[in-house]
PDB file of C-alpha atoms in Angstrom:
ATOM      1  CA  UNK A   1       3.037   1.909  26.928  1.00 56.00           C
ATOM      2  CA  UNK A   2       3.511   2.599  23.207  1.00 72.00           C
ATOM      3  CA  UNK A   3       1.228   0.807  20.778  1.00 84.00           C
ATOM      4  CA  UNK A   4       2.591  -1.863  18.466  1.00 95.00           C
ATOM      5  CA  UNK A   5       2.022  -0.240  15.077  1.00 97.00           C
ATOM      6  CA  UNK A   6       3.989  -2.729  13.001  1.00 97.00           C
ATOM      7  CA  UNK A   7       0.726  -3.360  11.097  1.00 98.00           C
ATOM      8  CA  UNK A   8       0.756   0.301  10.043  1.00 98.00           C
ATOM      9  CA  UNK A   9       4.396   0.516   8.978  1.00 98.00           C
ATOM     10  CA  UNK A  10       4.926  -2.908   7.407  1.00 98.00           C
ATOM     11  CA  UNK A  11       3.453  -2.078   3.978  1.00 98.00           C
ATOM     12  CA  UNK A  12       3.798   0.927   1.640  1.00 98.00           C
ATOM     13  CA  UNK A  13       0.662   3.077   1.569  1.00 98.00           C
ATOM     14  CA  UNK A  14      -0.936   3.955  -1.777  1.00 98.00           C
ATOM     15  CA  UNK A  15      -1.817   7.663  -1.752  1.00 98.00           C
ATOM     16  CA  UNK A  16      -5.549   7.964  -2.495  1.00 98.00           C
ATOM     17  CA  UNK A  17      -5.384   4.410  -3.793  1.00 98.00           C
ATOM     18  CA  UNK A  18      -3.235   3.094  -6.629  1.00 97.00           C
ATOM     19  CA  UNK A  19      -4.303   5.622  -9.245  1.00 97.00           C
ATOM     20  CA  UNK A  20      -2.941   7.399 -12.279  1.00 88.00           C
ATOM     21  CA  UNK A  21      -1.079   4.381 -13.682  1.00 77.00           C
ATOM     22  CA  UNK A  22      -3.953   3.311 -15.940  1.00 83.00           C
ATOM     23  CA  UNK A  23      -6.680   5.230 -17.765  1.00 86.00           C
ATOM     24  CA  UNK A  24      -9.894   5.567 -15.818  1.00 90.00           C
ATOM     25  CA  UNK A  25      -8.292   4.885 -12.427  1.00 96.00           C
ATOM     26  CA  UNK A  26      -8.888   8.089 -10.490  1.00 97.00           C
ATOM     27  CA  UNK A  27      -7.854   8.959  -6.944  1.00 98.00           C
ATOM     28  CA  UNK A  28     -10.117   8.029  -4.030  1.00 98.00           C
ATOM     29  CA  UNK A  29     -12.419   5.917  -6.207  1.00 98.00           C
ATOM     30  CA  UNK A  30     -13.186   2.173  -6.128  1.00 98.00           C
ATOM     31  CA  UNK A  31     -10.931   1.165  -9.052  1.00 97.00           C
ATOM     32  CA  UNK A  32      -7.934   2.857  -7.424  1.00 98.00           C
ATOM     33  CA  UNK A  33      -8.696   1.146  -4.126  1.00 98.00           C
ATOM     34  CA  UNK A  34      -9.133  -2.227  -5.807  1.00 98.00           C
ATOM     35  CA  UNK A  35      -5.792  -1.839  -7.609  1.00 97.00           C
ATOM     36  CA  UNK A  36      -4.116  -1.190  -4.249  1.00 98.00           C
ATOM     37  CA  UNK A  37      -5.880  -4.162  -2.660  1.00 98.00           C
ATOM     38  CA  UNK A  38      -4.841  -6.429  -5.543  1.00 98.00           C
ATOM     39  CA  UNK A  39      -1.221  -5.307  -5.071  1.00 97.00           C
ATOM     40  CA  UNK A  40      -1.453  -5.661  -1.270  1.00 98.00           C
ATOM     41  CA  UNK A  41      -0.682  -2.040  -0.495  1.00 98.00           C
ATOM     42  CA  UNK A  42      -2.210  -0.184   2.421  1.00 98.00           C
ATOM     43  CA  UNK A  43      -4.547   2.607   1.293  1.00 98.00           C
ATOM     44  CA  UNK A  44      -4.608   6.285   2.209  1.00 98.00           C
ATOM     45  CA  UNK A  45      -7.938   7.983   1.526  1.00 98.00           C
ATOM     46  CA  UNK A  46      -9.572  11.316   2.339  1.00 98.00           C
ATOM     47  CA  UNK A  47     -12.875  12.229   3.956  1.00 98.00           C
ATOM     48  CA  UNK A  48     -15.181  15.192   3.482  1.00 98.00           C
ATOM     49  CA  UNK A  49     -18.478  15.786   5.279  1.00 98.00           C
ATOM     50  CA  UNK A  50     -21.719  15.811   3.280  1.00 98.00           C
ATOM     51  CA  UNK A  51     -24.711  18.071   3.938  1.00 98.00           C
ATOM     52  CA  UNK A  52     -26.484  15.256   5.756  1.00 98.00           C
ATOM     53  CA  UNK A  53     -23.535  14.402   7.996  1.00 98.00           C
ATOM     54  CA  UNK A  54     -22.095  11.458   6.092  1.00 98.00           C
ATOM     55  CA  UNK A  55     -18.360  10.763   5.757  1.00 98.00           C
ATOM     56  CA  UNK A  56     -17.632  10.787   2.027  1.00 98.00           C
ATOM     57  CA  UNK A  57     -14.402   9.561   0.435  1.00 98.00           C
ATOM     58  CA  UNK A  58     -13.143  12.584  -1.492  1.00 98.00           C
ATOM     59  CA  UNK A  59     -10.127  14.860  -1.190  1.00 98.00           C
ATOM     60  CA  UNK A  60     -11.124  18.323  -2.375  1.00 98.00           C
ATOM     61  CA  UNK A  61     -13.471  20.712  -0.617  1.00 97.00           C
ATOM     62  CA  UNK A  62     -15.086  21.400  -4.007  1.00 98.00           C
ATOM     63  CA  UNK A  63     -16.226  19.160  -6.833  1.00 98.00           C
ATOM     64  CA  UNK A  64     -14.674  21.175  -9.646  1.00 98.00           C
ATOM     65  CA  UNK A  65     -11.319  19.463 -10.265  1.00 97.00           C
ATOM     66  CA  UNK A  66     -12.441  15.854 -10.682  1.00 97.00           C
ATOM     67  CA  UNK A  67     -16.175  15.790 -11.378  1.00 98.00           C
ATOM     68  CA  UNK A  68     -18.684  17.103 -13.882  1.00 97.00           C
ATOM     69  CA  UNK A  69     -20.217  19.277 -11.150  1.00 98.00           C
ATOM     70  CA  UNK A  70     -19.036  22.389  -9.329  1.00 98.00           C
ATOM     71  CA  UNK A  71     -19.378  23.794  -5.828  1.00 98.00           C
ATOM     72  CA  UNK A  72     -18.727  22.732  -2.278  1.00 98.00           C
ATOM     73  CA  UNK A  73     -18.953  19.091  -1.246  1.00 98.00           C
ATOM     74  CA  UNK A  74     -20.577  19.979   2.100  1.00 97.00           C
ATOM     75  CA  UNK A  75     -23.565  21.523   0.311  1.00 98.00           C
ATOM     76  CA  UNK A  76     -24.588  18.187  -1.253  1.00 98.00           C
ATOM     77  CA  UNK A  77     -26.211  15.243   0.482  1.00 98.00           C
ATOM     78  CA  UNK A  78     -24.544  11.846   0.436  1.00 98.00           C
ATOM     79  CA  UNK A  79     -27.206  10.562  -1.975  1.00 98.00           C
ATOM     80  CA  UNK A  80     -26.492  13.445  -4.348  1.00 98.00           C
ATOM     81  CA  UNK A  81     -22.722  13.022  -4.115  1.00 98.00           C
ATOM     82  CA  UNK A  82     -22.957   9.314  -4.930  1.00 98.00           C
ATOM     83  CA  UNK A  83     -24.645  10.073  -8.276  1.00 98.00           C
ATOM     84  CA  UNK A  84     -22.149  12.663  -9.535  1.00 98.00           C
ATOM     85  CA  UNK A  85     -20.166  11.725 -12.656  1.00 98.00           C
ATOM     86  CA  UNK A  86     -16.387  12.029 -12.707  1.00 97.00           C
ATOM     87  CA  UNK A  87     -14.518  13.507 -15.656  1.00 96.00           C
ATOM     88  CA  UNK A  88     -12.119  10.584 -16.153  1.00 95.00           C
ATOM     89  CA  UNK A  89     -13.803   7.588 -14.543  1.00 95.00           C
ATOM     90  CA  UNK A  90     -17.052   5.671 -14.575  1.00 96.00           C
ATOM     91  CA  UNK A  91     -16.701   5.167 -10.800  1.00 97.00           C
ATOM     92  CA  UNK A  92     -18.778   7.050  -8.273  1.00 98.00           C
ATOM     93  CA  UNK A  93     -17.989   8.537  -4.888  1.00 98.00           C
ATOM     94  CA  UNK A  94     -18.285   6.227  -1.867  1.00 98.00           C
ATOM     95  CA  UNK A  95     -19.200   6.670   1.750  1.00 98.00           C
ATOM     96  CA  UNK A  96     -16.617   5.655   4.331  1.00 98.00           C
ATOM     97  CA  UNK A  97     -18.733   2.604   5.122  1.00 98.00           C
ATOM     98  CA  UNK A  98     -18.768   1.522   1.478  1.00 98.00           C
ATOM     99  CA  UNK A  99     -14.998   2.026   1.226  1.00 98.00           C
ATOM    100  CA  UNK A 100     -14.426  -0.122   4.320  1.00 98.00           C
ATOM    101  CA  UNK A 101     -16.732  -2.792   2.920  1.00 98.00           C
ATOM    102  CA  UNK A 102     -14.562  -2.851  -0.198  1.00 98.00           C
ATOM    103  CA  UNK A 103     -11.347  -3.058   1.829  1.00 98.00           C
ATOM    104  CA  UNK A 104     -12.807  -5.735   4.085  1.00 98.00           C
ATOM    105  CA  UNK A 105      -9.664  -6.203   6.161  1.00 98.00           C
ATOM    106  CA  UNK A 106      -7.583  -7.235   3.147  1.00 98.00           C
ATOM    107  CA  UNK A 107      -5.274  -4.214   3.573  1.00 98.00           C
ATOM    108  CA  UNK A 108      -4.939  -1.381   6.105  1.00 98.00           C
ATOM    109  CA  UNK A 109      -6.954   1.816   5.509  1.00 98.00           C
ATOM    110  CA  UNK A 110      -5.248   5.061   6.588  1.00 99.00           C
ATOM    111  CA  UNK A 111      -7.967   7.688   6.656  1.00 99.00           C
ATOM    112  CA  UNK A 112      -7.318  11.432   6.479  1.00 98.00           C
ATOM    113  CA  UNK A 113     -10.017  13.753   7.755  1.00 98.00           C
ATOM    114  CA  UNK A 114     -10.175  17.090   5.942  1.00 98.00           C
ATOM    115  CA  UNK A 115     -11.234  19.482   8.711  1.00 95.00           C
ATOM    116  CA  UNK A 116     -10.997  23.262   8.835  1.00 89.00           C
ATOM    117  CA  UNK A 117     -10.241  24.820  12.203  1.00 89.00           C
ATOM    118  CA  UNK A 118     -13.486  25.540  14.001  1.00 91.00           C
ATOM    119  CA  UNK A 119     -15.446  22.799  12.231  1.00 94.00           C
ATOM    120  CA  UNK A 120     -14.288  19.861  14.314  1.00 97.00           C
ATOM    121  CA  UNK A 121     -16.830  17.366  15.600  1.00 97.00           C
ATOM    122  CA  UNK A 122     -19.376  16.148  13.040  1.00 98.00           C
ATOM    123  CA  UNK A 123     -16.973  14.383  10.652  1.00 98.00           C
ATOM    124  CA  UNK A 124     -14.955  12.921  13.518  1.00 98.00           C
ATOM    125  CA  UNK A 125     -18.122  11.626  15.170  1.00 98.00           C
ATOM    126  CA  UNK A 126     -19.405   9.996  11.998  1.00 98.00           C
ATOM    127  CA  UNK A 127     -16.001   8.480  11.253  1.00 98.00           C
ATOM    128  CA  UNK A 128     -15.806   7.002  14.742  1.00 98.00           C
ATOM    129  CA  UNK A 129     -19.332   5.583  14.386  1.00 98.00           C
ATOM    130  CA  UNK A 130     -18.448   3.840  11.143  1.00 98.00           C
ATOM    131  CA  UNK A 131     -15.123   2.540  12.453  1.00 98.00           C
ATOM    132  CA  UNK A 132     -16.851   1.155  15.552  1.00 98.00           C
ATOM    133  CA  UNK A 133     -18.440  -1.513  13.370  1.00 97.00           C
ATOM    134  CA  UNK A 134     -15.260  -2.209  11.364  1.00 98.00           C
ATOM    135  CA  UNK A 135     -13.606  -5.289  12.821  1.00 95.00           C
ATOM    136  CA  UNK A 136     -10.158  -4.853  11.304  1.00 98.00           C
ATOM    137  CA  UNK A 137      -7.281  -2.459  11.830  1.00 98.00           C
ATOM    138  CA  UNK A 138      -7.536   1.119  10.598  1.00 98.00           C
ATOM    139  CA  UNK A 139      -5.963   4.498  11.364  1.00 98.00           C
ATOM    140  CA  UNK A 140      -7.142   8.099  11.153  1.00 98.00           C
ATOM    141  CA  UNK A 141      -5.039  11.224  10.712  1.00 98.00           C
ATOM    142  CA  UNK A 142      -5.371  14.954  10.097  1.00 98.00           C
ATOM    143  CA  UNK A 143      -3.391  18.167   9.813  1.00 98.00           C
ATOM    144  CA  UNK A 144      -5.811  19.632  12.349  1.00 97.00           C
ATOM    145  CA  UNK A 145      -4.625  18.880  15.916  1.00 97.00           C
ATOM    146  CA  UNK A 146      -8.103  19.594  17.257  1.00 97.00           C
ATOM    147  CA  UNK A 147      -9.491  16.864  15.018  1.00 98.00           C
ATOM    148  CA  UNK A 148      -7.116  14.270  16.424  1.00 98.00           C
ATOM    149  CA  UNK A 149      -7.748  15.742  19.867  1.00 98.00           C
ATOM    150  CA  UNK A 150     -11.425  14.856  19.376  1.00 98.00           C
ATOM    151  CA  UNK A 151     -10.445  11.214  18.850  1.00 98.00           C
ATOM    152  CA  UNK A 152      -8.091  11.317  21.845  1.00 98.00           C
ATOM    153  CA  UNK A 153     -10.994  12.469  24.026  1.00 98.00           C
ATOM    154  CA  UNK A 154     -13.903  10.564  22.497  1.00 98.00           C
ATOM    155  CA  UNK A 155     -12.554   7.507  20.657  1.00 98.00           C
ATOM    156  CA  UNK A 156      -9.101   6.873  22.132  1.00 98.00           C
ATOM    157  CA  UNK A 157      -8.907   3.266  20.931  1.00 97.00           C
ATOM    158  CA  UNK A 158      -8.797   4.379  17.280  1.00 98.00           C
ATOM    159  CA  UNK A 159      -5.194   4.734  16.130  1.00 98.00           C
ATOM    160  CA  UNK A 160      -4.591   8.383  15.251  1.00 98.00           C
ATOM    161  CA  UNK A 161      -1.821  10.317  13.521  1.00 98.00           C
ATOM    162  CA  UNK A 162      -0.740  13.948  13.362  1.00 98.00           C
ATOM    163  CA  UNK A 163       0.046  15.266   9.879  1.00 98.00           C
ATOM    164  CA  UNK A 164       2.452  18.131   9.342  1.00 98.00           C
ATOM    165  CA  UNK A 165       4.785  19.777   6.824  1.00 98.00           C
ATOM    166  CA  UNK A 166       7.112  22.749   6.541  1.00 97.00           C
ATOM    167  CA  UNK A 167       4.421  25.477   6.685  1.00 97.00           C
ATOM    168  CA  UNK A 168       6.824  27.629   4.662  1.00 93.00           C
ATOM    169  CA  UNK A 169       4.847  28.416   1.502  1.00 91.00           C
ATOM    170  CA  UNK A 170       1.403  28.884   0.002  1.00 91.00           C
ATOM    171  CA  UNK A 171      -1.605  29.591   2.242  1.00 91.00           C
ATOM    172  CA  UNK A 172       0.449  28.702   5.326  1.00 93.00           C
ATOM    173  CA  UNK A 173       2.250  32.038   5.016  1.00 94.00           C
ATOM    174  CA  UNK A 174      -0.993  33.764   6.026  1.00 94.00           C
ATOM    175  CA  UNK A 175      -0.609  32.291   9.506  1.00 94.00           C
ATOM    176  CA  UNK A 176       1.419  34.048  12.215  1.00 96.00           C
ATOM    177  CA  UNK A 177       5.036  32.909  12.336  1.00 96.00           C
ATOM    178  CA  UNK A 178       4.642  31.501  15.847  1.00 97.00           C
ATOM    179  CA  UNK A 179       1.681  29.373  14.779  1.00 96.00           C
ATOM    180  CA  UNK A 180       3.525  28.095  11.729  1.00 97.00           C
ATOM    181  CA  UNK A 181       6.454  27.117  13.957  1.00 97.00           C
ATOM    182  CA  UNK A 182       4.137  25.309  16.366  1.00 97.00           C
ATOM    183  CA  UNK A 183       2.378  23.425  13.567  1.00 97.00           C
ATOM    184  CA  UNK A 184       5.600  22.515  11.771  1.00 97.00           C
ATOM    185  CA  UNK A 185       7.152  21.110  14.909  1.00 97.00           C
ATOM    186  CA  UNK A 186       3.892  19.574  16.140  1.00 97.00           C
ATOM    187  CA  UNK A 187       3.807  21.416  19.439  1.00 97.00           C
ATOM    188  CA  UNK A 188       0.037  20.879  19.487  1.00 97.00           C
ATOM    189  CA  UNK A 189       0.629  17.153  19.938  1.00 97.00           C
ATOM    190  CA  UNK A 190      -0.105  17.807  23.599  1.00 96.00           C
ATOM    191  CA  UNK A 191      -3.711  18.093  22.404  1.00 95.00           C
ATOM    192  CA  UNK A 192      -3.827  15.494  19.627  1.00 97.00           C
ATOM    193  CA  UNK A 193      -1.699  12.899  21.469  1.00 97.00           C
ATOM    194  CA  UNK A 194      -0.941  11.009  18.252  1.00 98.00           C
ATOM    195  CA  UNK A 195       0.181   7.410  17.960  1.00 98.00           C
ATOM    196  CA  UNK A 196       2.121   8.180  14.769  1.00 98.00           C
ATOM    197  CA  UNK A 197       3.331  11.097  12.632  1.00 98.00           C
ATOM    198  CA  UNK A 198       2.690  11.791   8.952  1.00 98.00           C
ATOM    199  CA  UNK A 199       5.226  14.266   7.566  1.00 98.00           C
ATOM    200  CA  UNK A 200       5.953  15.843   4.176  1.00 98.00           C
ATOM    201  CA  UNK A 201       8.905  14.203   2.419  1.00 98.00           C
ATOM    202  CA  UNK A 202       9.935  17.619   1.060  1.00 97.00           C
ATOM    203  CA  UNK A 203      10.457  18.936   4.607  1.00 98.00           C
ATOM    204  CA  UNK A 204      12.622  16.044   5.800  1.00 98.00           C
ATOM    205  CA  UNK A 205      14.979  15.832   7.581  1.00 98.00           C
ATOM    206  CA  UNK A 206      13.371  17.745  10.441  1.00 97.00           C
ATOM    207  CA  UNK A 207      14.670  17.698  14.013  1.00 97.00           C
ATOM    208  CA  UNK A 208      11.182  17.575  15.529  1.00 97.00           C
ATOM    209  CA  UNK A 209      10.311  14.496  13.469  1.00 98.00           C
ATOM    210  CA  UNK A 210      13.549  12.796  14.463  1.00 98.00           C
ATOM    211  CA  UNK A 211      12.776  13.556  18.098  1.00 97.00           C
ATOM    212  CA  UNK A 212       9.316  11.971  17.830  1.00 96.00           C
ATOM    213  CA  UNK A 213      10.846   8.860  16.257  1.00 97.00           C
ATOM    214  CA  UNK A 214      13.339   8.563  19.108  1.00 96.00           C
ATOM    215  CA  UNK A 215      10.406   8.832  21.506  1.00 94.00           C
ATOM    216  CA  UNK A 216       8.755   5.870  19.788  1.00 95.00           C
ATOM    217  CA  UNK A 217       6.280   7.433  17.338  1.00 97.00           C
ATOM    218  CA  UNK A 218       6.419   5.809  13.878  1.00 98.00           C
ATOM    219  CA  UNK A 219       6.703   8.211  10.945  1.00 98.00           C
ATOM    220  CA  UNK A 220       4.889   7.876   7.625  1.00 98.00           C
ATOM    221  CA  UNK A 221       6.126  10.275   4.960  1.00 98.00           C
ATOM    222  CA  UNK A 222       4.146  11.654   2.016  1.00 98.00           C
ATOM    223  CA  UNK A 223       3.945  11.947  -0.930  1.00 98.00           C
ATOM    224  CA  UNK A 224       6.858   9.846  -2.174  1.00 98.00           C
ATOM    225  CA  UNK A 225       7.163  10.036  -5.960  1.00 97.00           C
ATOM    226  CA  UNK A 226      10.867   9.821  -6.882  1.00 97.00           C
ATOM    227  CA  UNK A 227      14.025   7.824  -6.181  1.00 96.00           C
ATOM    228  CA  UNK A 228      15.392  10.787  -4.228  1.00 97.00           C
ATOM    229  CA  UNK A 229      12.245  10.773  -2.093  1.00 98.00           C
ATOM    230  CA  UNK A 230      12.679   7.063  -1.430  1.00 98.00           C
ATOM    231  CA  UNK A 231      16.285   7.578  -0.365  1.00 98.00           C
ATOM    232  CA  UNK A 232      15.229  10.296   2.085  1.00 98.00           C
ATOM    233  CA  UNK A 233      12.375   8.182   3.428  1.00 98.00           C
ATOM    234  CA  UNK A 234      14.666   5.211   4.010  1.00 98.00           C
ATOM    235  CA  UNK A 235      16.696   7.310   6.464  1.00 98.00           C
ATOM    236  CA  UNK A 236      14.101   9.539   8.097  1.00 98.00           C
ATOM    237  CA  UNK A 237      10.794   7.598   8.134  1.00 98.00           C
ATOM    238  CA  UNK A 238       9.333   4.190   8.879  1.00 98.00           C
ATOM    239  CA  UNK A 239       7.101   3.852   5.824  1.00 98.00           C
ATOM    240  CA  UNK A 240       6.088   5.734   2.686  1.00 98.00           C
ATOM    241  CA  UNK A 241       2.808   7.060   1.362  1.00 98.00           C
ATOM    242  CA  UNK A 242       3.502   6.893  -2.374  1.00 98.00           C
ATOM    243  CA  UNK A 243       2.094   7.874  -5.760  1.00 97.00           C
ATOM    244  CA  UNK A 244       2.836   7.478  -9.511  1.00 93.00           C
ATOM    245  CA  UNK A 245       4.919   4.297  -9.190  1.00 94.00           C
ATOM    246  CA  UNK A 246       4.856   0.864  -7.543  1.00 95.00           C
ATOM    247  CA  UNK A 247       7.364   0.358  -4.717  1.00 94.00           C
TER     248      UNK A 247
END
């Protein structure tokens, strides 16, 4: 029996929080999350693993783009990461637990795990541990089918989503054509067994996404930034993950 995910699709999702609309409000930081909470948007955030096995709320694998430090996130402990200054904000990085304390059930957190193939396990385990003590609704998602497969096998009650896109440019072109086809059309869903799909707005419409919707899987589409994106999403998805405007 399909899950009722109306709680996941009923509200637009602020991509990395409601950031970039005011000075000092930077993605994946407390002020961006608070702005989303105040506006009653669901929140998408990203997780990276620290050196001491903590789930940290941060998008990039390295610190260079947003902070005053450089180097890989996974080489720093959670205590070290929480002290690092950001270039454009007085906020500091949070753990997943601290983020969920801030959200406190007021809106829905939609949590993306950033996992390279072959490194599955530690971040999923820590995320599941933290979510086990969170008493409100939340969802996890990843581009990595093995990551969501970990949740299917070890924490099946946590709502999970499979992310995908066109796999037609950038680093994706280094993958074999057959693998790109399988990832684009989510053929690995047999492993991840997702409850919902998260798909790139720039690759919609897509027959494999439409098929999943007909089979009952809700579709979130990212990252919606323009009126044209919104028009596409209205036809081909059930809710938007948005940025740079207020729906």
